[in-house]
Structures are given as structure tokens and as C-alpha cells.
PDB file of C-alpha atoms and ligand atoms in Angstrom:
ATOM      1  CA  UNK A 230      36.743  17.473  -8.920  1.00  0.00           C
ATOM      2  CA  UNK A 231      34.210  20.374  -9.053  1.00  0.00           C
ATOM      3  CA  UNK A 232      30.873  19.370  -6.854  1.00  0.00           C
ATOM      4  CA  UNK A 233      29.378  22.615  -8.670  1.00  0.00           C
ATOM      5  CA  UNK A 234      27.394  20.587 -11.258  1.00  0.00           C
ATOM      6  CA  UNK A 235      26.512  17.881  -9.354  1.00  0.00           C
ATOM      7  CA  UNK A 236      23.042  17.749  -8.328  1.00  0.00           C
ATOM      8  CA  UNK A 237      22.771  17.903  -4.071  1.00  0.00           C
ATOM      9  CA  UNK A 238      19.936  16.839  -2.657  1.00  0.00           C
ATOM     10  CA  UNK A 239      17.787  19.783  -1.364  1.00  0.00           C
ATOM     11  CA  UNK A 240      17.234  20.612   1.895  1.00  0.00           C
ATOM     12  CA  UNK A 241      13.158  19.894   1.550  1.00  0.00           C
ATOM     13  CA  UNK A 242      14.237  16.256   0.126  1.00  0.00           C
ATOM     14  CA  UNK A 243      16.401  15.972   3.804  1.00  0.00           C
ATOM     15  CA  UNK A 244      13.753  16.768   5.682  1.00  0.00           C
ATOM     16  CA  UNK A 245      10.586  16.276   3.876  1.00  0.00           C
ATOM     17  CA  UNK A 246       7.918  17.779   1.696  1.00  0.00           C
ATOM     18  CA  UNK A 247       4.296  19.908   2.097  1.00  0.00           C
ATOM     19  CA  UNK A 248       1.986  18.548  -0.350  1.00  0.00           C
ATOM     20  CA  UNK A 249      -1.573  18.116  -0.558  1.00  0.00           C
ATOM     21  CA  UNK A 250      -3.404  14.855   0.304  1.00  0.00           C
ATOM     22  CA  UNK A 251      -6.645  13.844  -0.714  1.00  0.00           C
ATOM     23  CA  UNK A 252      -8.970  12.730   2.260  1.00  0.00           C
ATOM     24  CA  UNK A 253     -12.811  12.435   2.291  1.00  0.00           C
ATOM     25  CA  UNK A 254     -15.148  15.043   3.088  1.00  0.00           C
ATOM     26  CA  UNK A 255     -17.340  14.306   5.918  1.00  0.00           C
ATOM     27  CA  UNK A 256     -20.636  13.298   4.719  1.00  0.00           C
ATOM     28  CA  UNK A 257     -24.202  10.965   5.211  1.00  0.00           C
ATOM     29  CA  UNK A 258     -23.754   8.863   2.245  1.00  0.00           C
ATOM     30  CA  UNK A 259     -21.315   5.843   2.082  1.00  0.00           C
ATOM     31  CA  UNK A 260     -18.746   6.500  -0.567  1.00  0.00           C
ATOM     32  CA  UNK A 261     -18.534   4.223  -3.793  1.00  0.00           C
ATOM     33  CA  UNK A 262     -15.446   3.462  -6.072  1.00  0.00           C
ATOM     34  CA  UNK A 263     -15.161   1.739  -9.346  1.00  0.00           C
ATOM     35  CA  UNK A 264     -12.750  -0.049 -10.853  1.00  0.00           C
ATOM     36  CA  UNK A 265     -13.834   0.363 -14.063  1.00  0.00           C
ATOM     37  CA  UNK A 266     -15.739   2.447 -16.112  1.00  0.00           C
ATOM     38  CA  UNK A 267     -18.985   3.364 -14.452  1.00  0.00           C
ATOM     39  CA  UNK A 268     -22.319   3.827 -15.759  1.00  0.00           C
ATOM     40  CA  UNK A 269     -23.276   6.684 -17.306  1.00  0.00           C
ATOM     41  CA  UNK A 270     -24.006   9.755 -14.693  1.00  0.00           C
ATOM     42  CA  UNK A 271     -22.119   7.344 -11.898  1.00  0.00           C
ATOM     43  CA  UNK A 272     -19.259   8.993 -10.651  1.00  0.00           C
ATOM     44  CA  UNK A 273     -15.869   7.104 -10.709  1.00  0.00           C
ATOM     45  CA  UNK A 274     -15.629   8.403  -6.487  1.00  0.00           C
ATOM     46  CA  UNK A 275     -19.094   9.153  -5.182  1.00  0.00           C
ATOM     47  CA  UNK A 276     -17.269  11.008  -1.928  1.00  0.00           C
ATOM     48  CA  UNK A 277     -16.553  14.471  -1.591  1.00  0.00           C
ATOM     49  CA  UNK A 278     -12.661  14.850  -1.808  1.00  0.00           C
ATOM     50  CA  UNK A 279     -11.419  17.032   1.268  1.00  0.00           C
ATOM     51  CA  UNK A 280      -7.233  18.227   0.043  1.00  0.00           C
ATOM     52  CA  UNK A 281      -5.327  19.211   2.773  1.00  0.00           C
ATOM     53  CA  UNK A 282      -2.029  20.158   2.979  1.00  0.00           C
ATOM     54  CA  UNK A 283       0.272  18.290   4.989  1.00  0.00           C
ATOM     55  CA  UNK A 284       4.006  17.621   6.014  1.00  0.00           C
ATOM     56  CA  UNK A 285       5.607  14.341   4.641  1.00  0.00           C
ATOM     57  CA  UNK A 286       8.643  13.562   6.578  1.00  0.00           C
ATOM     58  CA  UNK A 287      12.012  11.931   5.055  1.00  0.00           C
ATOM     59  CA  UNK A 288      11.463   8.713   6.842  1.00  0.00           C
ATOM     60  CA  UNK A 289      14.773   7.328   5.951  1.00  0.00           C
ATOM     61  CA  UNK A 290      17.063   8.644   8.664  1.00  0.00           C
ATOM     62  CA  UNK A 291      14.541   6.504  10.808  1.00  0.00           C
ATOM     63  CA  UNK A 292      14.368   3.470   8.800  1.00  0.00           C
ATOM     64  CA  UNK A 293      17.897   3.961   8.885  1.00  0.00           C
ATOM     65  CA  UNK A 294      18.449   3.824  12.437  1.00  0.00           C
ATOM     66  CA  UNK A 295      15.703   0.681  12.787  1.00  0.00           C
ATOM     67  CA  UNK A 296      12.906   2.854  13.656  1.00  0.00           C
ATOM     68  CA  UNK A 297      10.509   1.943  11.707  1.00  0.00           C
ATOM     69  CA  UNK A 298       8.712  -1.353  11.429  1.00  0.00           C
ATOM     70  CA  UNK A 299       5.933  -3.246   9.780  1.00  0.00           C
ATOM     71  CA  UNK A 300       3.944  -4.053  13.085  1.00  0.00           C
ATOM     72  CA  UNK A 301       4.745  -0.693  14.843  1.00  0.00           C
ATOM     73  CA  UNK A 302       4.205   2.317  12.125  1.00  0.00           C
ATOM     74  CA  UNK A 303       2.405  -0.281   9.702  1.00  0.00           C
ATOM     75  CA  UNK A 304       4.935   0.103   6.958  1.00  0.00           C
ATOM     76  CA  UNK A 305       8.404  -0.688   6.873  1.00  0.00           C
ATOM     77  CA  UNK A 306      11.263  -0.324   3.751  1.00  0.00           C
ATOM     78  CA  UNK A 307      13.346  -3.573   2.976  1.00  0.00           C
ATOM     79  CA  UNK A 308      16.081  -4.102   0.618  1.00  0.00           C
ATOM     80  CA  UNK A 309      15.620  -6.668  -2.079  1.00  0.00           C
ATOM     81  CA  UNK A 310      16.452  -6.740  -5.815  1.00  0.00           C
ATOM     82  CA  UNK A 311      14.310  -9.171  -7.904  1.00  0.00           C
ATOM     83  CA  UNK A 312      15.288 -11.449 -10.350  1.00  0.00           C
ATOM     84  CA  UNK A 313      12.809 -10.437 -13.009  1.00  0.00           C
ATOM     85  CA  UNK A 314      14.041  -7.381 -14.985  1.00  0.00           C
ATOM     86  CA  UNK A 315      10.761  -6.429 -18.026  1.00  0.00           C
ATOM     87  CA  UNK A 316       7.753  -6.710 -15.747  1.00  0.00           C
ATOM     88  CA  UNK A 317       5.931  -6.302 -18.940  1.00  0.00           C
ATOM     89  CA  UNK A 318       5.148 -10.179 -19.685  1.00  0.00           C
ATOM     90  CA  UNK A 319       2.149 -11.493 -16.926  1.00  0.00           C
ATOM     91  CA  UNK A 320       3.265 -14.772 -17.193  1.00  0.00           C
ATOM     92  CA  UNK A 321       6.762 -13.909 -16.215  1.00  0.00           C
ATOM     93  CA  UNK A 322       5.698 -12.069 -13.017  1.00  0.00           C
ATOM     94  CA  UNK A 323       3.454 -15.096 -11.927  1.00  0.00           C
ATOM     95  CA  UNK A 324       6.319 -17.539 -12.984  1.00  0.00           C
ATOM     96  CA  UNK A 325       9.266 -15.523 -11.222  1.00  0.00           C
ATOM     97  CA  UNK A 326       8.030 -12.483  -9.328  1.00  0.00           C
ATOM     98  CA  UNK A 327       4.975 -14.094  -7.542  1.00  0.00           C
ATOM     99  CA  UNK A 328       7.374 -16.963  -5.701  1.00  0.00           C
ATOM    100  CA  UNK A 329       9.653 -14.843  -4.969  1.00  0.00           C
ATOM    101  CA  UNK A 330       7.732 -12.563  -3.055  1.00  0.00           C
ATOM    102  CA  UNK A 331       5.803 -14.918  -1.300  1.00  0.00           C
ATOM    103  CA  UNK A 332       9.846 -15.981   0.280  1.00  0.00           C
ATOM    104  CA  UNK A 333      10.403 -12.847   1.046  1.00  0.00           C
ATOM    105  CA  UNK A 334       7.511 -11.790   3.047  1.00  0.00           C
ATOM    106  CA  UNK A 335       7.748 -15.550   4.873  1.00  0.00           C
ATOM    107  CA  UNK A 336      10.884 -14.419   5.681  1.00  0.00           C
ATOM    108  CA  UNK A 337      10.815 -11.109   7.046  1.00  0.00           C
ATOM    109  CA  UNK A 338       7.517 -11.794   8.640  1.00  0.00           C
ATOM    110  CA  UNK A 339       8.031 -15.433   9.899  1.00  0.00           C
ATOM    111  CA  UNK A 340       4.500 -16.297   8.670  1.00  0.00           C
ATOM    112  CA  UNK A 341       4.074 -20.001   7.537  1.00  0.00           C
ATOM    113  CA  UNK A 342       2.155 -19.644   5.025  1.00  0.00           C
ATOM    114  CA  UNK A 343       1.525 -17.010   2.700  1.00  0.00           C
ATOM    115  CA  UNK A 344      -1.271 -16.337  -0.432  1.00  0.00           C
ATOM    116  CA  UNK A 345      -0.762 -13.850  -2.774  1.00  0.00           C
ATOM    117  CA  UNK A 346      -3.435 -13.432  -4.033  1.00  0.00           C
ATOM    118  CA  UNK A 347      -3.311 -10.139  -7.012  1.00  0.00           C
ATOM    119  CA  UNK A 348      -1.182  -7.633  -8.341  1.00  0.00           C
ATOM    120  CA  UNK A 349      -1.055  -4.547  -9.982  1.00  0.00           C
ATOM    121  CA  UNK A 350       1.351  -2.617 -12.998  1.00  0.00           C
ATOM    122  CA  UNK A 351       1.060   1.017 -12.126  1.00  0.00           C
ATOM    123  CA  UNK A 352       2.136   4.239 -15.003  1.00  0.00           C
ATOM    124  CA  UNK A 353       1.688   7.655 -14.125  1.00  0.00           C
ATOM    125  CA  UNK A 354       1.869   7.778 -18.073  1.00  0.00           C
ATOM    126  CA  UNK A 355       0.623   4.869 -19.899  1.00  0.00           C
ATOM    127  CA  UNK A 356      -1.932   3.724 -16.713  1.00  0.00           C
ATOM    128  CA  UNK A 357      -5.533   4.729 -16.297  1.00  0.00           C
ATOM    129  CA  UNK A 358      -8.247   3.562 -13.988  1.00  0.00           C
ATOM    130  CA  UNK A 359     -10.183   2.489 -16.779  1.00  0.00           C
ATOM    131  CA  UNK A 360      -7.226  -0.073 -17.417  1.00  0.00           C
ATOM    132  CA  UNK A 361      -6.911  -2.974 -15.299  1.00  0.00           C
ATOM    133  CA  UNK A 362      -3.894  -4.458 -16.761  1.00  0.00           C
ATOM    134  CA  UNK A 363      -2.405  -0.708 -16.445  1.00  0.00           C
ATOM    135  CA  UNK A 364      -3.357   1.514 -13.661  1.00  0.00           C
ATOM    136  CA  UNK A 365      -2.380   4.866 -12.970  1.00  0.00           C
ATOM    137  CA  UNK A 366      -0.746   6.406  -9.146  1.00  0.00           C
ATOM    138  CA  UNK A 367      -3.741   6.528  -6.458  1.00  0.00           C
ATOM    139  CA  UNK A 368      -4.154   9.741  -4.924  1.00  0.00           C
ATOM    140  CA  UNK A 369      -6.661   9.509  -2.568  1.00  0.00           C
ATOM    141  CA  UNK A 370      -6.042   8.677   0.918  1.00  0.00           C
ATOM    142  CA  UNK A 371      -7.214   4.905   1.580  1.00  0.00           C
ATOM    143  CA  UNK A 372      -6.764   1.167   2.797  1.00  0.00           C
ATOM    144  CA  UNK A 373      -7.150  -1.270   0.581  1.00  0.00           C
ATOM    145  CA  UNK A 374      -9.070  -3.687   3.268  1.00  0.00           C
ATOM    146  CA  UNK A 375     -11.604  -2.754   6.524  1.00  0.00           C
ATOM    147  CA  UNK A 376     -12.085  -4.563   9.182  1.00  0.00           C
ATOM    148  CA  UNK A 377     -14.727  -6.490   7.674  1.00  0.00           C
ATOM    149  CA  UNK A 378     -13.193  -7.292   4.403  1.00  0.00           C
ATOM    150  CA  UNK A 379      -9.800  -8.448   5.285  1.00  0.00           C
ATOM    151  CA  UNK A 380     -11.274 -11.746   6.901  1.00  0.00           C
ATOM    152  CA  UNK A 381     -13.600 -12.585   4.205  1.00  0.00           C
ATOM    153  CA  UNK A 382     -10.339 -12.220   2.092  1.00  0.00           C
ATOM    154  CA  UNK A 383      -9.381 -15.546   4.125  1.00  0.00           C
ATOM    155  CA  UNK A 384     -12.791 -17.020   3.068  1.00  0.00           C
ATOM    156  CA  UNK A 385     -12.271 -16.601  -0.635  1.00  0.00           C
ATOM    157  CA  UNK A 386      -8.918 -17.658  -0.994  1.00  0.00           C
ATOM    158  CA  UNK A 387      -8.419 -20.942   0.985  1.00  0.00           C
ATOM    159  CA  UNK A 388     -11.014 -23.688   0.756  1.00  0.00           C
ATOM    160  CA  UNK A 389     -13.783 -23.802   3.500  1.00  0.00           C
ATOM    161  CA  UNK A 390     -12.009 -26.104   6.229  1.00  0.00           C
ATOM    162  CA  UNK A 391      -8.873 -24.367   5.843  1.00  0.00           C
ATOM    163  CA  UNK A 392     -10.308 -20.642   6.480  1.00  0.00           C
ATOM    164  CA  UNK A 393     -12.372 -21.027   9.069  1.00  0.00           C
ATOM    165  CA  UNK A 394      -8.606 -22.812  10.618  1.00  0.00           C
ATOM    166  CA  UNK A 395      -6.543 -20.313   9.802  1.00  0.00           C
ATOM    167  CA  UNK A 396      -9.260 -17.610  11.073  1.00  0.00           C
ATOM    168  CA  UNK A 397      -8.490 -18.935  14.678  1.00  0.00           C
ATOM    169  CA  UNK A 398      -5.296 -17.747  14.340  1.00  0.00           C
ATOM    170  CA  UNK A 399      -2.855 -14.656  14.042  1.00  0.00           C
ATOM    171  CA  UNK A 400      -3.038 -13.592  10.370  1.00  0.00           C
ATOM    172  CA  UNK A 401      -2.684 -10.069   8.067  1.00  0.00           C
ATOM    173  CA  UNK A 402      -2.676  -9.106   4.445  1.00  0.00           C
ATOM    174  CA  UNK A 403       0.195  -6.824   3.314  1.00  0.00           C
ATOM    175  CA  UNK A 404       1.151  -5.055   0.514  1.00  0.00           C
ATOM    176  CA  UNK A 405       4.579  -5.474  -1.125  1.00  0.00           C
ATOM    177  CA  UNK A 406       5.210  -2.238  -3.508  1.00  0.00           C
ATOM    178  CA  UNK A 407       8.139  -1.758  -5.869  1.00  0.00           C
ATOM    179  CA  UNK A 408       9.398   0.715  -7.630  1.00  0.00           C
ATOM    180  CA  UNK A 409      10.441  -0.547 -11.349  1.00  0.00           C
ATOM    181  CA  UNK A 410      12.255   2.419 -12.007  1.00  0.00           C
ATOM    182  CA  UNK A 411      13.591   4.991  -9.893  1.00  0.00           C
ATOM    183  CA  UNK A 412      10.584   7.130  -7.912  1.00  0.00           C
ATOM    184  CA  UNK A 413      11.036  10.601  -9.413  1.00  0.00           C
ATOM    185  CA  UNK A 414       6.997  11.614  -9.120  1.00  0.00           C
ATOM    186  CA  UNK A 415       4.250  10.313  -7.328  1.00  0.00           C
ATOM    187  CA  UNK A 416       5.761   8.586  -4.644  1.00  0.00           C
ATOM    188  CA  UNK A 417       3.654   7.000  -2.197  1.00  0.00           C
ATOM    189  CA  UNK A 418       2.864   8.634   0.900  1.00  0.00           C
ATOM    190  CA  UNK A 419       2.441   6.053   4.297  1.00  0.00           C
ATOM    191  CA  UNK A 420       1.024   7.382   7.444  1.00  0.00           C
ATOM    192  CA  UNK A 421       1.535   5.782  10.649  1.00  0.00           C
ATOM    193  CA  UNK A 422      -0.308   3.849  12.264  1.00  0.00           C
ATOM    194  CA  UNK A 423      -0.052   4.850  15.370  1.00  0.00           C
ATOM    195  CA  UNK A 424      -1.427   8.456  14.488  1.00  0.00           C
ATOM    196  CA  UNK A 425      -4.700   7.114  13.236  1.00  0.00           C
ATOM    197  CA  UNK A 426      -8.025   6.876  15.258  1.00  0.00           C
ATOM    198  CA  UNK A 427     -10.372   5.059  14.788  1.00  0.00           C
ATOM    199  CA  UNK A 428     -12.813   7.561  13.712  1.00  0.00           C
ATOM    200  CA  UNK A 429     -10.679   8.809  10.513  1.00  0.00           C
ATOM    201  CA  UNK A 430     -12.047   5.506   8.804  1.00  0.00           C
ATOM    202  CA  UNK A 431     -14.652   5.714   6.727  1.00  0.00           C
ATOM    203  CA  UNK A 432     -16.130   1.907   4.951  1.00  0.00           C
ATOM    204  CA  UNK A 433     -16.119   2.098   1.638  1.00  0.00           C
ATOM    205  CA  UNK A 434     -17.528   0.272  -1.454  1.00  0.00           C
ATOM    206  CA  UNK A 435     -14.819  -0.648  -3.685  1.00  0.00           C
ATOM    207  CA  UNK A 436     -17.240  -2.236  -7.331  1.00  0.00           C
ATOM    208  CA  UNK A 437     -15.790  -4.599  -9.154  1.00  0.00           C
ATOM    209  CA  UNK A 438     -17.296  -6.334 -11.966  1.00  0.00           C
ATOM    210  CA  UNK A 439     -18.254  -9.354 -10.417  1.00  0.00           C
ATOM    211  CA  UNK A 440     -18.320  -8.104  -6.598  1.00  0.00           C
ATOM    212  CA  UNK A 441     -17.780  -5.187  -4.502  1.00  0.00           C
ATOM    213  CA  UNK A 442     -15.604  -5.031  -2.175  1.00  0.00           C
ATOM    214  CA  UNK A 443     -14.944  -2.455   0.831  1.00  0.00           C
ATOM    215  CA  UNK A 444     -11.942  -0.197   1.935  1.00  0.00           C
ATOM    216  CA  UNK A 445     -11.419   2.739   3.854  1.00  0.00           C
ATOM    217  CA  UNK A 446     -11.253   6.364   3.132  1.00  0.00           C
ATOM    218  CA  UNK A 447      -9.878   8.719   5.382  1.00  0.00           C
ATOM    219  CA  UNK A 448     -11.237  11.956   7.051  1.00  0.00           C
ATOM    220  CA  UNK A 449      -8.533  14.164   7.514  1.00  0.00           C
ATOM    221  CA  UNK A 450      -6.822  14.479  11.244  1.00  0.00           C
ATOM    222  CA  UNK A 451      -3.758  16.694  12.271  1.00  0.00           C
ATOM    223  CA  UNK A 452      -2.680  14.238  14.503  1.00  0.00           C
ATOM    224  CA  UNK A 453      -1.600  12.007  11.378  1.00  0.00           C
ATOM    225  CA  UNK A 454       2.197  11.595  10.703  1.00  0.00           C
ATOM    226  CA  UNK A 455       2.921  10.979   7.218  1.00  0.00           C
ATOM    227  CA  UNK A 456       6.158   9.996   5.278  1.00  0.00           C
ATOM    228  CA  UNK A 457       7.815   9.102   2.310  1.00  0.00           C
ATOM    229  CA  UNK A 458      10.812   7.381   1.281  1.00  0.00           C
ATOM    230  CA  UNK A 459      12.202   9.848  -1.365  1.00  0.00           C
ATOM    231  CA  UNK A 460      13.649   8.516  -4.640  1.00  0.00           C
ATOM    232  CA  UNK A 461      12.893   4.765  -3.779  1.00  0.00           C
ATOM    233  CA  UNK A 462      14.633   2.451  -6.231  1.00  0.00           C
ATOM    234  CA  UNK A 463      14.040  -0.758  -7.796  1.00  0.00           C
ATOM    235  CA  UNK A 464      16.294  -3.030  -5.152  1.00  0.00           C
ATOM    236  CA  UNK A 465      14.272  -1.556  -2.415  1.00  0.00           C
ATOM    237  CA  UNK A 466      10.746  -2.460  -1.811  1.00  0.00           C
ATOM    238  CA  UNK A 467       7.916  -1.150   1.102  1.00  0.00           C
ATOM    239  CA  UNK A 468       5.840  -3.628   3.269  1.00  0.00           C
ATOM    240  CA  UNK A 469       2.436  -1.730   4.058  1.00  0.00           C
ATOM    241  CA  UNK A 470       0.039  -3.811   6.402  1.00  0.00           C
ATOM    242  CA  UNK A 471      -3.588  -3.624   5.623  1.00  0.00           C
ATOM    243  CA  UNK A 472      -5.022  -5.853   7.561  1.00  0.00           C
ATOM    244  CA  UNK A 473      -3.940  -7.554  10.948  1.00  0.00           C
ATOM    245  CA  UNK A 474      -6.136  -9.762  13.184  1.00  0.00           C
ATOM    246  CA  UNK A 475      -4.173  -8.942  16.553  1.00  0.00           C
ATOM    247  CA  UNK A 476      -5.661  -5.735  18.291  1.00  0.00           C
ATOM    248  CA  UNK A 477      -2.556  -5.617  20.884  1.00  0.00           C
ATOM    249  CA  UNK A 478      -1.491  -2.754  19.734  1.00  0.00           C
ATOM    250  CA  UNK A 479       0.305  -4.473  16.711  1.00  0.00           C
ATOM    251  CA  UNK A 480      -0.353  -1.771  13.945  1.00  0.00           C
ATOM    252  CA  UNK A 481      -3.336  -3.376  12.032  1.00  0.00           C
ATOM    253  CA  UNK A 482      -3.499  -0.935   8.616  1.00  0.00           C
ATOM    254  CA  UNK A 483      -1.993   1.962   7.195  1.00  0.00           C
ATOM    255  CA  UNK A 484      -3.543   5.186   5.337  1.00  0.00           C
ATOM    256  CA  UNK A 485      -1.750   5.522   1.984  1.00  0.00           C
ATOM    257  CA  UNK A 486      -1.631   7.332  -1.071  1.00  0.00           C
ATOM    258  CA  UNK A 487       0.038   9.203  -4.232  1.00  0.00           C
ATOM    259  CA  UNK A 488       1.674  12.657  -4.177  1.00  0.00           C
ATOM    260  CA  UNK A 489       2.188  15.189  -5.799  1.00  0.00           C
ATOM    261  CA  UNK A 490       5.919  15.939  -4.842  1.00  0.00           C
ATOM    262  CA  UNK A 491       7.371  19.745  -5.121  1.00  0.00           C
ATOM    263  CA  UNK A 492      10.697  18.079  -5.622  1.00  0.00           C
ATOM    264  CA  UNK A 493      10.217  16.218  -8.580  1.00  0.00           C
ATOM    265  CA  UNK A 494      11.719  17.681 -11.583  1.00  0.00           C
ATOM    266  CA  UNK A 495      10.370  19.033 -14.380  1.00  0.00           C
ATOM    267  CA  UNK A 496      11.852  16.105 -16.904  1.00  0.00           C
ATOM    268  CA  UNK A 497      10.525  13.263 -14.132  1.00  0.00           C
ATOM    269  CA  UNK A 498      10.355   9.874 -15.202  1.00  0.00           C
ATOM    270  CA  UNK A 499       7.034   8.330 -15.062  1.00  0.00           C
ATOM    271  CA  UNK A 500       5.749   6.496 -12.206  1.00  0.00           C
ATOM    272  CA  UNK A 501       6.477   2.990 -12.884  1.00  0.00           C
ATOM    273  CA  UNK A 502       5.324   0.156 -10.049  1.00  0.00           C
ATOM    274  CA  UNK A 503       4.058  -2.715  -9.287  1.00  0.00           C
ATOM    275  CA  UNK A 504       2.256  -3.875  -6.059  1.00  0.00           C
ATOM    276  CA  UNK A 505       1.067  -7.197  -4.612  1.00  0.00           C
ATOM    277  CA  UNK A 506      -0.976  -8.172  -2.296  1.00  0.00           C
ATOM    278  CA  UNK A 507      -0.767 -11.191   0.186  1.00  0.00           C
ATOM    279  CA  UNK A 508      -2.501 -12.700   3.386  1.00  0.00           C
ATOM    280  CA  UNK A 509      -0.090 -14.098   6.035  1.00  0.00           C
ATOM    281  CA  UNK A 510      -0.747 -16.983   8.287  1.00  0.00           C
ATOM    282  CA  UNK A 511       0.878 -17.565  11.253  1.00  0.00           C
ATOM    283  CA  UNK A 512       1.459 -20.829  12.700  1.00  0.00           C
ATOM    284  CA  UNK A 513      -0.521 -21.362  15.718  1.00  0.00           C
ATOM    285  CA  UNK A 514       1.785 -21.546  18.329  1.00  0.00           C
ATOM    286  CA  UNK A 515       4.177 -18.270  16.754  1.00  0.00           C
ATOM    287  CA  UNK A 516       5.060 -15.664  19.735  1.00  0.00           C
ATOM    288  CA  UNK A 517       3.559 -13.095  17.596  1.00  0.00           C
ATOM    289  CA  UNK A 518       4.346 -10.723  20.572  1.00  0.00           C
TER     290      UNK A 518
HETATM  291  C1  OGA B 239      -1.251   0.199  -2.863  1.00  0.00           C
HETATM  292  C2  OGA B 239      -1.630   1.515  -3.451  1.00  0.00           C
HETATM  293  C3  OGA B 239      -1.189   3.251  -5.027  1.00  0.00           C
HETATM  294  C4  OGA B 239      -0.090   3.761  -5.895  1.00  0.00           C
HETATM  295  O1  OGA B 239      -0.157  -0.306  -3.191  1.00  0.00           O
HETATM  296  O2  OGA B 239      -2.050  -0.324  -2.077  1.00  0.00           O
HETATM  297  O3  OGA B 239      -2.600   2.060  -3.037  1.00  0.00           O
HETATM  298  O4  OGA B 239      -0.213   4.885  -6.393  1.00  0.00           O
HETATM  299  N1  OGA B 239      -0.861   2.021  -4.437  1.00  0.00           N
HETATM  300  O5  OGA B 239       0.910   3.052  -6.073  1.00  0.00           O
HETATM  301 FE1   FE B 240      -3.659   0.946  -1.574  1.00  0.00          FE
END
């Protein structure tokens, strides 16, 4: 059989990519998103965006060899195909999808008890900011809770009595991100967490229509180590942790964002994803060590 047609993948997609990354400017003012159209003369960002260029490592030789995890590098890839198949019905993905993840991450995290509590269609075609049903690839470098808003997450998702219960004990919010096709452009880039300081976060407002909520933006930092997982497919899904109430060390968020990657081809399918978000609760007497 002749391997001369065959597509091989190149040696940038073995070792990694250099692509640019949006982080934020330094600056006085506190940066403001929307999520939805803003009023007229309001920016959509109000922060300076700062590109920088940047290595994104392969990280699946290390995920291969069980080097990466969700409470070390605050990311982690795990295998899992889904039983839904057309994301496009809401009903469906809160009927089938929504369950199911919520097993999952009690499994692989051991949590008792675990909230999802939204989720978001992404299309690097069809999505815009503007839609919320439809959203398109994120490419600024962020985390979707601080330090501050993760634990009033708690607050408005479990009744009064229950919170300020849970808040006594071990808990984190994590993403759960799939792929519904295979990742040909703007994969998502996940830096670890062990090569951010503290003083690459910046809080930011994130507006919604009926609150505002806060995340961080990153200033840039060569110490960061950033990777990918190139060509994710539907059966595999990442774990990013953006939020975690133990400060032992235990990786507590993770910068993220879309690329822009040099090896995607010219005739790349769109970016098609979904993403949910969930608070985990630990039982009180889990070794969470
Ligand atoms: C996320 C996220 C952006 C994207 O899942 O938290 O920021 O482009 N996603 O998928
Ligand atoms: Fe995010």
C-alpha cells in the first residue's frame, strides 16, 4: 500500500504550535465584558488586548503517559463518548447530556454531589457573541470564575442552609468541554496551573442582563506553559478546573482560550462544541489529599 497520499501528521502537530494568545494589557481601569450586545459607544471588551506569541505544546504524549491531571496542571483529557448524537434540540441535552455528565464528573472526581448549573453550543461559523443560544470560539485569555465569584456560585445555586454547609467544605466548579465534531480550528488552548502567579490575574466584570458577574483576564507571563490537545474528537472530552476551595497546592483554576492554529487546513471544519459548567461538593470527611 502506498503511504504517499496519506496525510502524516506534521512535525509542528508532534510537538506543538506558535500562535498568538490574547492577554490583557496592563492598565488602571477594571476591564468589562458583555454578553450581549452593549450599549451604544460601550465596547464589547473595555481592556486593552496585549497578543503575544507563544509555544503550545502537544500535551498528549503526557496525558498519555498519566502526566497530566485535573488537580495538578488544572486540566486533564478523559475518554467518554455520549449518548446524545444532534446536540441541536435543548431539551435533549438537559434530558440526556446534562445527567450524564453530572456521572461522569462524580466519577472521575469522587465528589458527592454535583450541580451543573449552564451550558454553552459553540460555532466558529454559525456562533456570535451576540447569540446566546450560539456562541462563537473565545479568544481571549481568561477564567470563567475569581476567587470571589466561584463561592457566591455556591450561594445561588443551592438553597441558603445548604450553601453556607457545603461552603465548610472541599468544593470546585469545572468545566466539561466537548468537541461535537472533530477539532480542526480553534482548539482550545489550557495553561497550567502551576505556571501561573498570582499576579497574572486580573478581576473582571463579566455583564449579564440581569447581573454581572466577575472572571479573570490574564496579563501575559513567560513563565506560562500552555498546551493543546490537537485534533480532539467527539469521544474525548477536557476537565478544566475553575474554581477550587483547597489552597494546598491543589491547582485551583486554569487560563484558557481559542487559537488560531497554523496547522489547520485551509478546508477546516467549523468549530463545533459544547461546554458545561458544574460545582463539585465533596463529602466532608473525603481525603481530598
Ligand atoms: C470554556 C471556554 C471557549 C471556547 O469552556 O470555559 O472558555 O472557545 N470556552 O470554547
Ligand atoms: Fe472559559
Amino acid at each position: 500500500m502506498s503511504t504517499v497520499l496519506s496525510a502524516s501528521p506534521s512535525t509542528s502537530q508532534a510537538s506543538g504550535v506558535e500562535a498568538e494568545l490574547n492577554y490583557l494589557a496592563p492598565g488602571d481601569a477594571r476591564p468589562v465584558n458583555y454578553t450581549f450586545e452593549p450599549p451604544a459607544g460601550t465596547p464589547w471588551n473595555s481592556g486593552t488586548s496585549d497578543p503575544r506569541r507563544v509555544r503550545i505544546h502537544n500535551a498528549r504524549p503526557l496525558a498519555e503517559a498519566g502526566e497530566i491531571s485535573l488537580h495538578r496542571n488544572g486540566f486533564q483529557l478523559v475518554s467518554h463518548r455520549s449518548a446524545l448524537k444532534d446536540f441541536s434540540d435543548d431539551s435533549l441535552i438537559r434530558l440526556v447530556y446534562r445527567p450524564e455528565a453530572e456521572a461522569l464528573l462524580r466519577d472521575i472526581t469522587g465528589a458527592e454531589k454535583v450541580v451543573i448549573f449552564d451550558h454553552t453550543l459553540r460555532d466558529s461559523a454559525n456562533g456570535s457573541r451576540a447569540n446566546a443560544s450560539l456562541r462563537e470560539p473565545v479568544r481571549r485569555v481568561h477564567n470563567d470564575q475569581t476567587f470571589v465569584s466561584g463561592p457566591r456560585r455556591v450561594r445561588d445555586h443551592l438553597d441558603a442552609e445548604e450553601a453556607e454547609r457545603r461552603l465548610q467544605h472541599r468544593f470546585a466548579i469545572v468545566n466539561l468541554w466537548r468537541p461535537l465534531g472533530v477539532v480542526e480550528q480553534f482548539p482550545l488552548a489550557l495553561c497550567d496551573a502551576r505556571s501561573i502567579a498570582a499576579d497574572d490575574l486580573v478581576p473582571t466584570d463579566l455583564v449579564y442582563r440581569d447581573k454581572t458577574g466577575e472572571t479573570y483576564s490574564f496579563l501575559a507571563n513567560p513563565q506560562h506553559r500552555w498546551y493543546y490537545f490537537p485534533r480532539l474528537r467527539p469521544d474525548e472530552v477536557l476537565l478544566l478546573k475553575i474554581y477550587d476551595s483547597l489552597e494546598d497546592g491543589t491547582a485551583r483554576l486554569t487560563a484558557h482560550t481559542a487559537f488560531e492554529d497554523p496547522d489547520s487546513p485551509s478546508n477546516a471544519a467549523a468549530r463545533r462544541s459544547i461546554e458545561l459548567r458544574a460545582l463539585l461538593f465533596w463529602a466532608p470527611d473525603h481525603d481530598t489529599r
